[in-house]
Amino acid sequence: MAAATALEAVAPTGALWGLVQDFVMGQQEGPADQVAADVKSGSYTILQVVEALGSSLENPEPRTRARGVQLLSQVLLQCHSLLLEKEVVHLILFYENRLKDHHLVIPSVLQGLRALSLCVALPSGLAVSVLKAIFQEVHVQSLPQVDRHTVYSIITNFMRTREEELKGLGADFTFGFIQVMDGEKDPRNLLVAFRIVHDLISRDYSLGPFVEELFEVTSCYFPIDFTPPPNDPYGIQREDLILSLRAVLASTPRFAEFLLPLLIEKVDSELLSAKLDSLQTLNACCAVYGQKELKDFLPSLWASIRREAAAGASARACDHITSNVLPLLLEQFHKHSQSNQRRTILEMILGFLKLQQKWSYEDKDERPLSGFKDQLCSLVFTALTDASTQLQLVGIRTLTVLGAQPDLLSPGDLELAVGHLYRLSFLEEDSQSWGAALEASGTLASLYPVAFSSHLVPKLAKELCIEESDMARGDGPTKCSQHLRCLQALSAISTHPSIVQETLPLLLQHLRQMNKGNMAAGTSEIIAVCQSLQQVAEKCQRDPESCWYFHQTAIPCLLSLAVQASMPEKEHSVLKKVLLEDEVLAAMVSVIGTATTHLSPDLAARSVAHIVPLFLDGNISFLPENSFPGRFRPFQDGSSGQTRLVALLMAFVCSLPRNVEIPQLNQLMRELLELSCCHNCPFSSTAAAKCFAGLLNKHPAGQQLDEFLQLAVDKVETGLSSGPYRSQAFTLLLWITKALLLRYHPLSSCLTDQLMGLLSDPELGPAAADGFSLLMSDCTDVLTRAGHAEVRLMFRQRFFTDNVPALVRGFHAAPQDVKPNYLKGLSHVLNRLPKPVLLPELPTLLSLLLEALSCPDSVVQLSTLSCLQPLLLEAPQIMSLHVDTLVTKFLNLSSSPSMAVRIAALQCMHALTRLPTPVLLPYKPQVIRALATPLDDKKRLVRKEAVLARGEWFLLGSPGS
């Protein structure tokens, strides 16, 4: 012990040895006060205490060294006034060296330094030396609250007694303190830290280039959000913190450029306490800031203050302010020609328009905006034609708010507004405002349907005709962007029943036209039309009449086109081939499902009376253009073209309300069951299985349900036993299991056991493992709450409780080549489990998840990484215990052949930085070197994640991180 041997040792007495041993080895607390009392009385000297502690301070066990230093520090806290200058020098040298010791020793070292910071006999230069050592060796924010408070006390003591010495450090002292305070959360410590910052500024310490950093490290607490706990023994109130922080923020004009934007933001917030605190802080700042600091922010500050005054006042006061302020703003808009200036002014005008929406007026002539409506419209149209996208966007928002207020847009203004929105959303090829223009069109179309029917729908209809001609000539691909925009515009404005009656026939006619004239219609074009139809169907759900209109107009048309396409012909048109593709049928499923979910039971019953007989009996009488070259019998015909359309039947019957009776249900269920296990087309058999499962889920309990279940179980067992349809039988098993699992049917447990048994099957094992993903996931086309399926709220938690223990046992008992199937199944279950349910089980399951990362299956890797990433954020203490394994495996997977796995692994490396910093620091050099490799990845998305992850690791342990 260098410092101890440098002291003039005096042989300690036996009594002192005993007291030291009782404290250090006997873990007794009383001897510390006794030793301090004996030092004060002159029985022992500090040097003798140090000598008696010699063996303890050199002990290889950190806890023993910590007790030794603790005893010395407690004695010094009571006896620091007795120390001589020479003793202080050697003690500080000793304690500075001990700052590099084990983390268990550090708290006692800091207590000793606090005692020495109170010494009158402290030689010049040692205060600077101590603080440099603390700044360099101690990561303060990783310490407990009491130890962080000790550091603040040391700094406070030195600032009170050694101010000139600390100022000699220049900006290094400010930077060091920023490192100490960054991330502080405890209100007791914050009060001390705020006082230190205030003293730094008010006593003219050098801030150097760290003004913004000092502001950031304090302003992050603004506005204060603190509620004292019940029976708080410390008595700290929210107001104490508010006043202390306000004193800091208003202490220097150098904070103005950072603070004023923050105050403007908070004045505009929804929280009343934040508004009040911001205004009071602004008031305090105005006493310190000059015109130079305020001038650039006055327009925004003024707008926010006026807005608050108007919002909190009566309609009369709001009108008075609007009448006086709006002319000034309109004048300023025309006075300034730069787009960014105009945008700022228009945003202020927009604020006043929104305020006016809060008041109602019986007489439209009383509205204060009535006298300005011509000027406002002219100003908005000017913004919409400006080259600046940002100004256009504010103009679109302002137009929407103007239109929401009665009588502010004349018929002529509406025609101009529609023309501008049409141009922005359709004609301008590179316009970034088209999304906002589409949204505004939808909002205004619901308010002014006649204007949009008169001025926009005809233009869009004409564009569709032009596009059809282009497609017929083979120019389709070059017009793809305009084609999509036209379809999006038609769906966007379908927000009023009268407009839907114009746009829906246009979309359906466009779809039919693609079947004529040998048009070059590809998959993407048909899907785009279906997506627009689906969006229109969603908008129609708000109005029962529109919902039925859409259903009875669109569904027969789609079914007619699909049936026509499924008929055997010598020559198929392009559309007919496209309509039977998986992606197109999936898009049509979305349209039919959306159009059915909101039907009333009566109307749904009318529809089902037509559609089920179509599929069971070939009754095509309700279809438009129903002259087909053959019969439609998808369950009897056996051709893949017709059986594929069972997906459309599924979309309809599985979206019906539960209380709608389905005709010929017994026959339908048997046909679906037969098709699901006896057809070579996977798309058709899967659609049949899903349809059967969807109907099972909704069927009321009773004898008929039991009969259907028995038929299904027999079919599955027969299919799985042998033959060419094992895969189809497995798919049926999976969907029936999900249908019953969602409604807590007892049979679901038996079926799950059967599925688990298939994990060891050489042929079906991998598919069975992936099946757990389907069981735990939300579906989009069947078994959805929107489609009226019975979905119990906690089915995932129940599945986890009932089945994960068996999965774990199965994994341990399985042969090596089968273990990956169990890992994949387990990973899928855990990945989709609500995190509050998983966290308590994490210590038990984490080892299996880590093992899953070594599984060569990229699906297992991706699912496991997706599961681990949120756990790194939500359970850092548990995950810290496995940091070595996590770092190694994540880095290995960052060079996976799968791009998705590489991205997920890098995201996990990023999330790792949320673990406690001391745990990660030993790995920092290794990780930074390893992450240099994916920076050169051939995929941009991988490079992006690598940059983010490596940047966080670079900052690990640095100030502000």
mmCIF file of C-alpha atoms in Angstrom, residues 285-521:
data_model
loop_
_atom_site.group_PDB
_atom_site.id
_atom_site.type_symbol
_atom_site.label_atom_id
_atom_site.label_comp_id
_atom_site.label_asym_id
_atom_site.label_seq_id
_atom_site.Cartn_x
_atom_site.Cartn_y
_atom_site.Cartn_z
ATOM 1 C CA CYS A 285 -36.063 34.371 -18.922
ATOM 2 C CA CYS A 286 -37.341 37.721 -20.191
ATOM 3 C CA ALA A 287 -35.777 39.353 -17.139
ATOM 4 C CA VAL A 288 -32.362 38.011 -18.220
ATOM 5 C CA TYR A 289 -32.515 37.807 -22.020
ATOM 6 C CA GLY A 290 -32.121 40.870 -24.167
ATOM 7 C CA GLN A 291 -33.617 41.917 -27.478
ATOM 8 C CA LYS A 292 -30.745 40.228 -29.304
ATOM 9 C CA GLU A 293 -31.642 36.806 -27.898
ATOM 10 C CA LEU A 294 -35.400 37.192 -28.291
ATOM 11 C CA LYS A 295 -35.824 38.829 -31.700
ATOM 12 C CA ASP A 296 -35.550 35.691 -33.880
ATOM 13 C CA PHE A 297 -38.141 33.872 -31.798
ATOM 14 C CA LEU A 298 -40.662 36.664 -31.270
ATOM 15 C CA PRO A 299 -43.038 35.670 -34.137
ATOM 16 C CA SER A 300 -43.314 32.072 -32.933
ATOM 17 C CA LEU A 301 -43.523 33.064 -29.264
ATOM 18 C CA TRP A 302 -46.167 35.632 -30.073
ATOM 19 C CA ALA A 303 -48.205 33.120 -32.070
ATOM 20 C CA SER A 304 -48.097 30.556 -29.264
ATOM 21 C CA ILE A 305 -49.047 33.071 -26.588
ATOM 22 C CA ARG A 306 -51.869 34.491 -28.705
ATOM 23 C CA ARG A 307 -53.067 30.982 -29.439
ATOM 24 C CA GLU A 308 -53.172 30.151 -25.745
ATOM 25 C CA ALA A 309 -54.980 33.375 -24.932
ATOM 26 C CA ALA A 310 -57.552 32.640 -27.597
ATOM 27 C CA ALA A 311 -57.965 28.967 -26.649
ATOM 28 C CA GLY A 312 -58.596 29.760 -23.038
ATOM 29 C CA ALA A 313 -60.977 32.622 -23.662
ATOM 30 C CA SER A 314 -64.573 33.011 -24.783
ATOM 31 C CA ALA A 315 -65.799 33.016 -28.358
ATOM 32 C CA ARG A 316 -66.037 36.788 -28.159
ATOM 33 C CA ALA A 317 -62.412 37.147 -27.074
ATOM 34 C CA CYS A 318 -61.318 34.699 -29.755
ATOM 35 C CA ASP A 319 -63.214 36.689 -32.374
ATOM 36 C CA HIS A 320 -61.630 39.932 -31.185
ATOM 37 C CA ILE A 321 -58.121 38.510 -31.430
ATOM 38 C CA THR A 322 -58.821 36.927 -34.810
ATOM 39 C CA SER A 323 -60.230 40.164 -36.226
ATOM 40 C CA ASN A 324 -57.156 42.088 -35.148
ATOM 41 C CA VAL A 325 -54.455 39.544 -35.872
ATOM 42 C CA LEU A 326 -55.608 37.879 -39.084
ATOM 43 C CA PRO A 327 -55.270 41.044 -41.246
ATOM 44 C CA LEU A 328 -51.684 41.432 -40.019
ATOM 45 C CA LEU A 329 -50.860 37.840 -40.900
ATOM 46 C CA LEU A 330 -52.434 38.119 -44.344
ATOM 47 C CA GLU A 331 -50.423 41.276 -44.958
ATOM 48 C CA GLN A 332 -47.212 39.582 -43.800
ATOM 49 C CA PHE A 333 -47.836 36.603 -46.134
ATOM 50 C CA HIS A 334 -48.019 38.836 -49.206
ATOM 51 C CA LYS A 335 -45.164 41.014 -47.974
ATOM 52 C CA HIS A 336 -42.738 38.067 -47.837
ATOM 53 C CA SER A 337 -41.864 36.223 -50.995
ATOM 54 C CA GLN A 338 -39.685 33.386 -49.651
ATOM 55 C CA SER A 339 -41.459 30.035 -49.331
ATOM 56 C CA ASN A 340 -40.154 29.210 -45.862
ATOM 57 C CA GLN A 341 -41.331 32.588 -44.507
ATOM 58 C CA ARG A 342 -44.736 32.138 -46.098
ATOM 59 C CA ARG A 343 -44.975 28.648 -44.656
ATOM 60 C CA THR A 344 -44.374 29.975 -41.117
ATOM 61 C CA ILE A 345 -47.039 32.635 -41.514
ATOM 62 C CA LEU A 346 -49.510 30.186 -43.039
ATOM 63 C CA GLU A 347 -48.968 27.792 -40.114
ATOM 64 C CA MET A 348 -49.887 30.643 -37.752
ATOM 65 C CA ILE A 349 -53.028 31.358 -39.796
ATOM 66 C CA LEU A 350 -53.853 27.646 -39.695
ATOM 67 C CA GLY A 351 -53.688 27.807 -35.902
ATOM 68 C CA PHE A 352 -56.276 30.597 -35.833
ATOM 69 C CA LEU A 353 -58.542 28.676 -38.219
ATOM 70 C CA LYS A 354 -58.426 25.625 -35.970
ATOM 71 C CA LEU A 355 -59.339 27.788 -32.975
ATOM 72 C CA GLN A 356 -62.390 29.067 -34.812
ATOM 73 C CA GLN A 357 -63.613 25.481 -35.226
ATOM 74 C CA LYS A 358 -64.192 25.327 -31.460
ATOM 75 C CA TRP A 359 -66.997 27.906 -31.552
ATOM 76 C CA SER A 360 -70.417 27.590 -33.143
ATOM 77 C CA TYR A 361 -72.357 30.496 -34.632
ATOM 78 C CA GLU A 362 -76.065 30.586 -35.344
ATOM 79 C CA ASP A 363 -75.673 33.434 -37.818
ATOM 80 C CA LYS A 364 -72.983 32.796 -40.411
ATOM 81 C CA ASP A 365 -72.493 36.555 -40.835
ATOM 82 C CA GLU A 366 -71.281 36.709 -37.231
ATOM 83 C CA ARG A 367 -68.328 34.490 -38.032
ATOM 84 C CA PRO A 368 -65.156 36.615 -37.891
ATOM 85 C CA LEU A 369 -63.644 34.631 -40.752
ATOM 86 C CA SER A 370 -66.488 35.490 -43.129
ATOM 87 C CA GLY A 371 -64.960 38.861 -43.933
ATOM 88 C CA PHE A 372 -61.630 37.263 -44.829
ATOM 89 C CA LYS A 373 -62.783 34.216 -46.791
ATOM 90 C CA ASP A 374 -61.783 35.577 -50.222
ATOM 91 C CA GLN A 375 -58.325 36.555 -49.002
ATOM 92 C CA LEU A 376 -57.885 33.238 -47.218
ATOM 93 C CA CYS A 377 -58.844 31.226 -50.297
ATOM 94 C CA SER A 378 -56.523 33.278 -52.496
ATOM 95 C CA LEU A 379 -53.675 32.755 -50.036
ATOM 96 C CA VAL A 380 -54.284 28.983 -49.885
ATOM 97 C CA PHE A 381 -54.367 28.640 -53.668
ATOM 98 C CA THR A 382 -51.117 30.603 -53.851
ATOM 99 C CA ALA A 383 -49.553 28.097 -51.441
ATOM 100 C CA LEU A 384 -50.856 25.130 -53.451
ATOM 101 C CA THR A 385 -49.168 26.401 -56.627
ATOM 102 C CA ASP A 386 -45.854 27.195 -54.952
ATOM 103 C CA ALA A 387 -42.783 25.155 -55.902
ATOM 104 C CA SER A 388 -42.055 24.418 -52.244
ATOM 105 C CA THR A 389 -43.444 21.047 -51.169
ATOM 106 C CA GLN A 390 -43.483 22.135 -47.518
ATOM 107 C CA LEU A 391 -45.590 25.191 -48.319
ATOM 108 C CA GLN A 392 -47.908 23.032 -50.436
ATOM 109 C CA LEU A 393 -48.411 20.669 -47.488
ATOM 110 C CA VAL A 394 -49.387 23.497 -45.147
ATOM 111 C CA GLY A 395 -51.662 24.830 -47.883
ATOM 112 C CA ILE A 396 -53.401 21.442 -48.159
ATOM 113 C CA ARG A 397 -53.946 21.307 -44.390
ATOM 114 C CA THR A 398 -55.288 24.867 -44.388
ATOM 115 C CA LEU A 399 -57.657 24.107 -47.248
ATOM 116 C CA THR A 400 -59.012 21.126 -45.322
ATOM 117 C CA VAL A 401 -59.663 23.235 -42.211
ATOM 118 C CA LEU A 402 -61.232 26.008 -44.300
ATOM 119 C CA GLY A 403 -63.533 23.502 -45.962
ATOM 120 C CA ALA A 404 -64.639 22.092 -42.608
ATOM 121 C CA GLN A 405 -66.170 25.469 -41.684
ATOM 122 C CA PRO A 406 -69.521 26.266 -43.307
ATOM 123 C CA ASP A 407 -69.816 28.790 -46.124
ATOM 124 C CA LEU A 408 -66.138 29.726 -46.317
ATOM 125 C CA LEU A 409 -65.674 28.017 -49.693
ATOM 126 C CA SER A 410 -67.898 29.345 -52.477
ATOM 127 C CA PRO A 411 -68.847 27.105 -55.450
ATOM 128 C CA GLY A 412 -66.111 28.790 -57.473
ATOM 129 C CA ASP A 413 -63.563 28.255 -54.698
ATOM 130 C CA LEU A 414 -64.585 24.603 -54.470
ATOM 131 C CA GLU A 415 -64.060 24.121 -58.195
ATOM 132 C CA LEU A 416 -60.595 25.679 -57.917
ATOM 133 C CA ALA A 417 -59.809 23.591 -54.825
ATOM 134 C CA VAL A 418 -60.805 20.368 -56.596
ATOM 135 C CA GLY A 419 -58.657 21.334 -59.565
ATOM 136 C CA HIS A 420 -55.612 21.932 -57.378
ATOM 137 C CA LEU A 421 -56.086 18.673 -55.457
ATOM 138 C CA TYR A 422 -56.477 16.792 -58.761
ATOM 139 C CA ARG A 423 -53.242 18.295 -60.040
ATOM 140 C CA LEU A 424 -51.287 17.541 -56.848
ATOM 141 C CA SER A 425 -52.588 14.008 -56.431
ATOM 142 C CA PHE A 426 -52.507 12.943 -60.056
ATOM 143 C CA LEU A 427 -51.031 15.180 -62.734
ATOM 144 C CA GLU A 428 -47.706 16.227 -61.169
ATOM 145 C CA GLU A 429 -45.443 13.244 -61.693
ATOM 146 C CA ASP A 430 -42.933 14.094 -58.956
ATOM 147 C CA SER A 431 -45.227 15.778 -56.463
ATOM 148 C CA GLN A 432 -44.469 14.757 -52.862
ATOM 149 C CA SER A 433 -47.756 16.252 -51.782
ATOM 150 C CA TRP A 434 -49.958 13.657 -53.476
ATOM 151 C CA GLY A 435 -50.596 11.628 -50.304
ATOM 152 C CA ALA A 436 -51.731 14.706 -48.389
ATOM 153 C CA ALA A 437 -53.795 15.816 -51.389
ATOM 154 C CA LEU A 438 -55.547 12.425 -51.513
ATOM 155 C CA GLU A 439 -56.344 12.596 -47.797
ATOM 156 C CA ALA A 440 -57.693 16.138 -48.145
ATOM 157 C CA SER A 441 -59.779 15.061 -51.139
ATOM 158 C CA GLY A 442 -61.395 12.327 -49.067
ATOM 159 C CA THR A 443 -62.202 14.712 -46.225
ATOM 160 C CA LEU A 444 -63.631 17.432 -48.461
ATOM 161 C CA ALA A 445 -65.514 14.968 -50.686
ATOM 162 C CA SER A 446 -67.525 13.839 -47.668
ATOM 163 C CA LEU A 447 -68.516 17.502 -47.073
ATOM 164 C CA TYR A 448 -68.986 18.604 -50.696
ATOM 165 C CA PRO A 449 -69.955 15.488 -52.695
ATOM 166 C CA VAL A 450 -71.607 17.450 -55.520
ATOM 167 C CA ALA A 451 -68.452 19.456 -56.236
ATOM 168 C CA PHE A 452 -66.312 16.336 -56.426
ATOM 169 C CA SER A 453 -68.886 14.435 -58.487
ATOM 170 C CA SER A 454 -69.091 17.345 -60.910
ATOM 171 C CA HIS A 455 -65.446 18.333 -61.214
ATOM 172 C CA LEU A 456 -63.227 15.383 -60.233
ATOM 173 C CA VAL A 457 -64.992 12.108 -61.007
ATOM 174 C CA PRO A 458 -65.367 12.930 -64.743
ATOM 175 C CA LYS A 459 -61.656 13.748 -64.985
ATOM 176 C CA LEU A 460 -60.693 10.472 -63.344
ATOM 177 C CA ALA A 461 -63.117 8.546 -65.564
ATOM 178 C CA LYS A 462 -61.489 10.098 -68.606
ATOM 179 C CA GLU A 463 -58.033 9.161 -67.332
ATOM 180 C CA LEU A 464 -59.145 5.541 -66.907
ATOM 181 C CA CYS A 465 -60.301 5.449 -70.517
ATOM 182 C CA ILE A 466 -56.917 6.815 -71.643
ATOM 183 C CA GLU A 467 -55.126 4.172 -69.575
ATOM 184 C CA GLU A 468 -57.264 1.414 -71.073
ATOM 185 C CA SER A 469 -56.237 2.605 -74.519
ATOM 186 C CA ASP A 470 -52.581 2.683 -73.470
ATOM 187 C CA MET A 471 -52.847 -0.866 -72.154
ATOM 188 C CA ALA A 472 -54.485 -2.066 -75.338
ATOM 189 C CA ARG A 473 -51.498 -0.680 -77.273
ATOM 190 C CA GLY A 474 -49.083 -2.322 -74.850
ATOM 191 C CA ASP A 475 -48.013 0.964 -73.230
ATOM 192 C CA GLY A 476 -49.211 -0.125 -69.791
ATOM 193 C CA PRO A 477 -45.901 -0.360 -67.947
ATOM 194 C CA THR A 478 -44.899 3.184 -68.865
ATOM 195 C CA LYS A 479 -48.192 4.466 -67.454
ATOM 196 C CA CYS A 480 -48.073 2.383 -64.267
ATOM 197 C CA SER A 481 -47.559 5.328 -61.919
ATOM 198 C CA GLN A 482 -50.462 7.334 -63.353
ATOM 199 C CA HIS A 483 -52.637 4.234 -63.420
ATOM 200 C CA LEU A 484 -52.048 3.642 -59.708
ATOM 201 C CA ARG A 485 -52.642 7.293 -58.843
ATOM 202 C CA CYS A 486 -55.919 7.331 -60.716
ATOM 203 C CA LEU A 487 -57.144 4.241 -58.876
ATOM 204 C CA GLN A 488 -56.004 5.679 -55.531
ATOM 205 C CA ALA A 489 -57.773 8.960 -56.243
ATOM 206 C CA LEU A 490 -61.031 7.157 -57.031
ATOM 207 C CA SER A 491 -60.900 5.206 -53.773
ATOM 208 C CA ALA A 492 -59.794 8.258 -51.752
ATOM 209 C CA ILE A 493 -62.834 10.352 -52.675
ATOM 210 C CA SER A 494 -65.326 7.513 -52.056
ATOM 211 C CA THR A 495 -66.277 8.966 -48.685
ATOM 212 C CA HIS A 496 -69.910 9.864 -49.462
ATOM 213 C CA PRO A 497 -72.685 7.480 -50.571
ATOM 214 C CA SER A 498 -73.490 9.509 -53.681
ATOM 215 C CA ILE A 499 -69.853 9.470 -54.810
ATOM 216 C CA VAL A 500 -69.544 5.719 -54.209
ATOM 217 C CA GLN A 501 -72.411 5.196 -56.629
ATOM 218 C CA GLU A 502 -70.222 6.817 -59.295
ATOM 219 C CA THR A 503 -66.744 5.537 -58.408
ATOM 220 C CA LEU A 504 -67.637 1.884 -57.807
ATOM 221 C CA PRO A 505 -69.154 1.324 -61.272
ATOM 222 C CA LEU A 506 -66.077 3.025 -62.777
ATOM 223 C CA LEU A 507 -63.694 0.656 -60.989
ATOM 224 C CA LEU A 508 -65.747 -2.431 -61.885
ATOM 225 C CA GLN A 509 -66.111 -1.320 -65.492
ATOM 226 C CA HIS A 510 -62.361 -0.790 -65.662
ATOM 227 C CA LEU A 511 -61.857 -4.337 -64.397
ATOM 228 C CA ARG A 512 -64.263 -5.697 -67.013
ATOM 229 C CA GLN A 513 -62.618 -3.687 -69.793
ATOM 230 C CA MET A 514 -59.329 -5.401 -69.012
ATOM 231 C CA ASN A 515 -60.998 -8.590 -70.247
ATOM 232 C CA LYS A 516 -61.694 -7.108 -73.649
ATOM 233 C CA GLY A 517 -59.547 -6.042 -76.533
ATOM 234 C CA ASN A 518 -56.526 -8.150 -75.536
ATOM 235 C CA MET A 519 -55.343 -5.538 -73.023
ATOM 236 C CA ALA A 520 -51.900 -6.102 -71.508
ATOM 237 C CA ALA A 521 -53.261 -6.372 -67.966
#
